[in-house]
Short mmCIF file of C-alpha atoms in Angstrom, two decimals:
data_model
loop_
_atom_site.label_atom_id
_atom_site.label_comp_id
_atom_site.label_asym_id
_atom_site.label_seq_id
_atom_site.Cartn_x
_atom_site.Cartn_y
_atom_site.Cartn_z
CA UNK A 1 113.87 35.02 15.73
CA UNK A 2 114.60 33.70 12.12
CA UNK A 3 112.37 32.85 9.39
CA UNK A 4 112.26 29.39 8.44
CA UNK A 5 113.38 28.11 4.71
CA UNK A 6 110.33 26.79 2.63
CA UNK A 7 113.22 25.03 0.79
CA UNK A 8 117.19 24.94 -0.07
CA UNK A 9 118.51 28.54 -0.51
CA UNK A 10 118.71 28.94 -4.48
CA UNK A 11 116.55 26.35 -5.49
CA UNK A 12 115.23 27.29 -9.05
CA UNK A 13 111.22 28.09 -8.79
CA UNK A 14 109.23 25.12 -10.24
CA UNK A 15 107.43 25.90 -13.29
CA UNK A 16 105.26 23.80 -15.25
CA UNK A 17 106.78 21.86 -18.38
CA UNK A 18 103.87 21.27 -20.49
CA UNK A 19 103.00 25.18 -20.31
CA UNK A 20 106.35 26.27 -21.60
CA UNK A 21 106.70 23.66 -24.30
CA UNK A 22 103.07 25.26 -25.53
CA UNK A 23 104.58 28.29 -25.34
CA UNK A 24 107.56 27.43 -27.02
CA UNK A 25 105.67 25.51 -30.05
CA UNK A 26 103.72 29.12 -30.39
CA UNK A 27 106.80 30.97 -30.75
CA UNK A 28 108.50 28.72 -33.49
CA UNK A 29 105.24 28.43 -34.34
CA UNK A 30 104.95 31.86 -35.38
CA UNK A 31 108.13 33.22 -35.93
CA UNK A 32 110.21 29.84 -37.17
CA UNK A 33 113.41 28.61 -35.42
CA UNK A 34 115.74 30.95 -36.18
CA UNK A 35 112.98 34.23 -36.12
CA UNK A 36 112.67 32.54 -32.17
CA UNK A 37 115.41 34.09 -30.32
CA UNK A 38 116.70 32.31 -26.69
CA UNK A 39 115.19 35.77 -25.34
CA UNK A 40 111.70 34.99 -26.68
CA UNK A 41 111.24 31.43 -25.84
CA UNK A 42 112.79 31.70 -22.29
CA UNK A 43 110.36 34.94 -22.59
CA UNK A 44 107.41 33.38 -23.59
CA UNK A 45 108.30 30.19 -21.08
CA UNK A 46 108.16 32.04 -18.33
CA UNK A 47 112.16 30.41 -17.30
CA UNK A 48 115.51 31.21 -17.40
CA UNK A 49 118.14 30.33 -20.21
CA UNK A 50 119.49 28.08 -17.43
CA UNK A 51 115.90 26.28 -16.76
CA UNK A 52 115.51 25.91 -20.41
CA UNK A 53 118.53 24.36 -21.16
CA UNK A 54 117.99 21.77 -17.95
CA UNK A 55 114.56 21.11 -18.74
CA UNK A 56 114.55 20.82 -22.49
CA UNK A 57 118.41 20.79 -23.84
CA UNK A 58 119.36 23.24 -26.30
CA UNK A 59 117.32 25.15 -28.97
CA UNK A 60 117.28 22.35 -31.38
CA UNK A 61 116.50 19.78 -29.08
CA UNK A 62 113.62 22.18 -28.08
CA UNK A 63 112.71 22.53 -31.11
CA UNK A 64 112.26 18.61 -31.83
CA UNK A 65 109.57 18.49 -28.96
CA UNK A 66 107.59 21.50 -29.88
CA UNK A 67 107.51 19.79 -33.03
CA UNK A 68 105.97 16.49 -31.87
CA UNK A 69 104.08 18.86 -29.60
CA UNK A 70 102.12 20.33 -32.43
CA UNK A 71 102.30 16.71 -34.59
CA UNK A 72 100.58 15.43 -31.84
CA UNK A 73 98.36 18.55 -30.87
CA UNK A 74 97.55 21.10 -33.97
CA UNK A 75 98.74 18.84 -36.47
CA UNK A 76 97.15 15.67 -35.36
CA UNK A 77 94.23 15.94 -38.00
CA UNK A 78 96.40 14.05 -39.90
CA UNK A 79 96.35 10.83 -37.93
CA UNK A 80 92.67 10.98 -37.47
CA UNK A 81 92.41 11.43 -41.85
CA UNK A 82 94.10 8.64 -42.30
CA UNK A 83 91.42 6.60 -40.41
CA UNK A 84 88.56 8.08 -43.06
CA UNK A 85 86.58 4.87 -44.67
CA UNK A 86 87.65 6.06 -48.33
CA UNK A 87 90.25 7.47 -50.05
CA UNK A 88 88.23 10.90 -51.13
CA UNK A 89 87.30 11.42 -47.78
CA UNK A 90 91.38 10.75 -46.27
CA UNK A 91 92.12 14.02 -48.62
CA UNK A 92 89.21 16.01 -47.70
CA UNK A 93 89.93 15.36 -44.42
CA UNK A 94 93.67 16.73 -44.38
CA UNK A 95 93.02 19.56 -46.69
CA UNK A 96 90.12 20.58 -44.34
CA UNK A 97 91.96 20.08 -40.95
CA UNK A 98 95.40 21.98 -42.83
CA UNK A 99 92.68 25.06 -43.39
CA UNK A 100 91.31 24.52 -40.01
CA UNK A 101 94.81 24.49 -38.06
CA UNK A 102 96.30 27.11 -40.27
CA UNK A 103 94.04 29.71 -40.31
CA UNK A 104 92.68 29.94 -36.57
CA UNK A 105 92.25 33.67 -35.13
CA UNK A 106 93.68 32.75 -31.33
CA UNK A 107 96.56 30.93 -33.20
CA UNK A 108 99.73 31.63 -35.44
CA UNK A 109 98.74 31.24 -39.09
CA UNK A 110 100.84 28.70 -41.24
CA UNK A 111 102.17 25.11 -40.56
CA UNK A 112 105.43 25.09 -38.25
CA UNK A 113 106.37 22.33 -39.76
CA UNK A 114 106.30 23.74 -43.73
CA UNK A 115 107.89 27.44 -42.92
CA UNK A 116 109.48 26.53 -39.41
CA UNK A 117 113.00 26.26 -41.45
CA UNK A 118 112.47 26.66 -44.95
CA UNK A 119 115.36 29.11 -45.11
CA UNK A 120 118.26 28.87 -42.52
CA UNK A 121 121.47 29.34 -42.13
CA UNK A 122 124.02 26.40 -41.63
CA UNK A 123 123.38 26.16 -37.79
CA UNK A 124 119.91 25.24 -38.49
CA UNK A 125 120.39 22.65 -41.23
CA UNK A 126 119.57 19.74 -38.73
CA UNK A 127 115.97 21.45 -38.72
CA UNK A 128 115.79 21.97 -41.73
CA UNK A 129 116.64 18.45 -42.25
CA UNK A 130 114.30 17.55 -39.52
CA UNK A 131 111.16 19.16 -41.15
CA UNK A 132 112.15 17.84 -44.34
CA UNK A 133 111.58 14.33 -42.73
CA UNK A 134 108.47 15.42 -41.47
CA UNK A 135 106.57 16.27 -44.44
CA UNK A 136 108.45 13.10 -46.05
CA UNK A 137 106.95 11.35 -43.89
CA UNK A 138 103.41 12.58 -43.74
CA UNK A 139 103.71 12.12 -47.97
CA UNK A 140 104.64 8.11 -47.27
CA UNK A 141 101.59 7.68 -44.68
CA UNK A 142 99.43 8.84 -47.25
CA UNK A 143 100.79 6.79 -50.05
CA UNK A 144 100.53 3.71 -47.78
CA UNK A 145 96.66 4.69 -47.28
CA UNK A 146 96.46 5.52 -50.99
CA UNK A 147 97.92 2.23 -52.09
CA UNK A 148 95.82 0.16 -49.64
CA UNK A 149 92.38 2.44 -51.48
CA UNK A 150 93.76 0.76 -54.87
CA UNK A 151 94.50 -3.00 -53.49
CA UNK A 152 90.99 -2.90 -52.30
CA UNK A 153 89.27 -1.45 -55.29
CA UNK A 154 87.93 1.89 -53.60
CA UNK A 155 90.83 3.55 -56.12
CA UNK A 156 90.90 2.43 -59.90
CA UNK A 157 93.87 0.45 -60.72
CA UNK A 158 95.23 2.72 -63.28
CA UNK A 159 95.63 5.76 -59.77
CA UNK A 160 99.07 6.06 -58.90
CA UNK A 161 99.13 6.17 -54.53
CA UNK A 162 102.20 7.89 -55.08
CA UNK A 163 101.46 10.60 -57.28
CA UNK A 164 98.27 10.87 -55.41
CA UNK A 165 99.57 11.38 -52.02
CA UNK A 166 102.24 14.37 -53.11
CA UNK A 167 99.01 15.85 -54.79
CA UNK A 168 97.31 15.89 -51.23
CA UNK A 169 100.44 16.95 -49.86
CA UNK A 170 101.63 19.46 -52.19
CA UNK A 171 97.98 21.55 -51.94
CA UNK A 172 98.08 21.06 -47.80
CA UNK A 173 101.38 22.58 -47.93
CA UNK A 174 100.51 25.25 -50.52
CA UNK A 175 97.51 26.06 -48.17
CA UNK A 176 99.19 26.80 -45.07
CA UNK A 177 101.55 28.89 -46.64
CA UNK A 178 98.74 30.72 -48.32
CA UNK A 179 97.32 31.57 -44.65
CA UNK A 180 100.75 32.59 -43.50
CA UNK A 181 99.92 35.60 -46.07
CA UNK A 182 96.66 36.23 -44.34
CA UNK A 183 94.54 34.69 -47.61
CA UNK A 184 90.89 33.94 -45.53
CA UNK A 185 89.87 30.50 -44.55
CA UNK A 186 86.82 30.47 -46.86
CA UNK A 187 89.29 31.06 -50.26
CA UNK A 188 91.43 28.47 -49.00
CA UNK A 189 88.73 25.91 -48.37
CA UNK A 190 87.18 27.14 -51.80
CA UNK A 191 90.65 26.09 -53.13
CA UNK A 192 90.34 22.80 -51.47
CA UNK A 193 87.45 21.79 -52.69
CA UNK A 194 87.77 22.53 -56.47
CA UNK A 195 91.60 20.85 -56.10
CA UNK A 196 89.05 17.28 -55.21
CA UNK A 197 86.59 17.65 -57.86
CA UNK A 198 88.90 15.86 -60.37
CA UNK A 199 89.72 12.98 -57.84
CA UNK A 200 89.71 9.47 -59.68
CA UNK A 201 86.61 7.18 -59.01
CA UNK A 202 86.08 3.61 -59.46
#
């Protein structure tokens, strides 16, 4: 008497997406994009080279959506800074939630998106590139706040939104790279705090 099939012979076990595109943000995460291997993603995934590479596309295209993964997930303190009432209190906000994300016990320390490529080799220049255009980015949302803070008076006229913003940006990165070398979360927040005590007033 024969068994009967559950399904078609060969059909790849199901696995679940969003759990291996965690997985794979921790690993790049944690070891950059070219410190993650193919054997520890698909490792950490739980899937096959052959699953990954249906599911997701290749390593850089993997890459690109652990990366709005964590933009979205870790890094999304960002977003809700830029929402802060005053200008003071957008750059306490992302130099609080860059110690926060950067420095948790259960979690890789560091930003992926300042050491995830800072040195590569010419494979990995379009992620490198990528995370270039990242923290552009991130730098331009905050000038955009910035300028808005001195077009409605909250900023004196004479503050420069620009200058400002890389300020901001500049520390936050300078923080998480500080907790990639295991400096503690109440130095770096110390460090935050004195970095805002010169911040321009009206």
């Amino acid at each position: 008497m024969g068994t009967r099939q559950s399904g078609p012979i060969g059909r790849p076990r199901g696995f679940d997406a969003d759990e291996a595109l965690e997985r794979a943000m921790l690993v790049f995460w944690e070891h950059g994009y070219e410190g993650a291997s193919l054997a520890r993603l698909t490792g950490a995934m739980g899937i096959s080279t052959t699953s990954m590479y249906a599911a997701f596309g290749n390593k850089e295209e993997l890459f690109r959506k652990a990366l709005e993964r964590y933009t979205e997930g870790p890094g999304g303190y960002l977003s809700r800074a830029l929402e802060e009432p005053t200008a003071l209190g957008v750059a306490t906000a992302i130099l609080a939630g860059t110690v926060r994300t950067t420095t948790r016990p259960t979690r890789p320390h560091g930003c992926l998106g300042v050491q995830g490529a800072l040195a590569t080799s010419d494979p990995g220049r379009g992620v490198r590139d990528l995370l270039a255009d990242w923290r552009n980015n991130g730098c331009s949302r905050l000038r955009e706040r910035f300028q808005r803070a001195v077009d409605e008076g909250e900023l004196p006229p004479g503050a420069d939104p620009g200058l400002l913003a890389r300020y901001v940006t500049t520390l936050a990165f300078g923080i998480a790279v500080q907790a990639a070398s295991g400096v503690a979360r109440e130095e770096l927040q110390e460090t935050a705090d004195a970095a805002l005590r010169n911040w321009p007033l009206t």
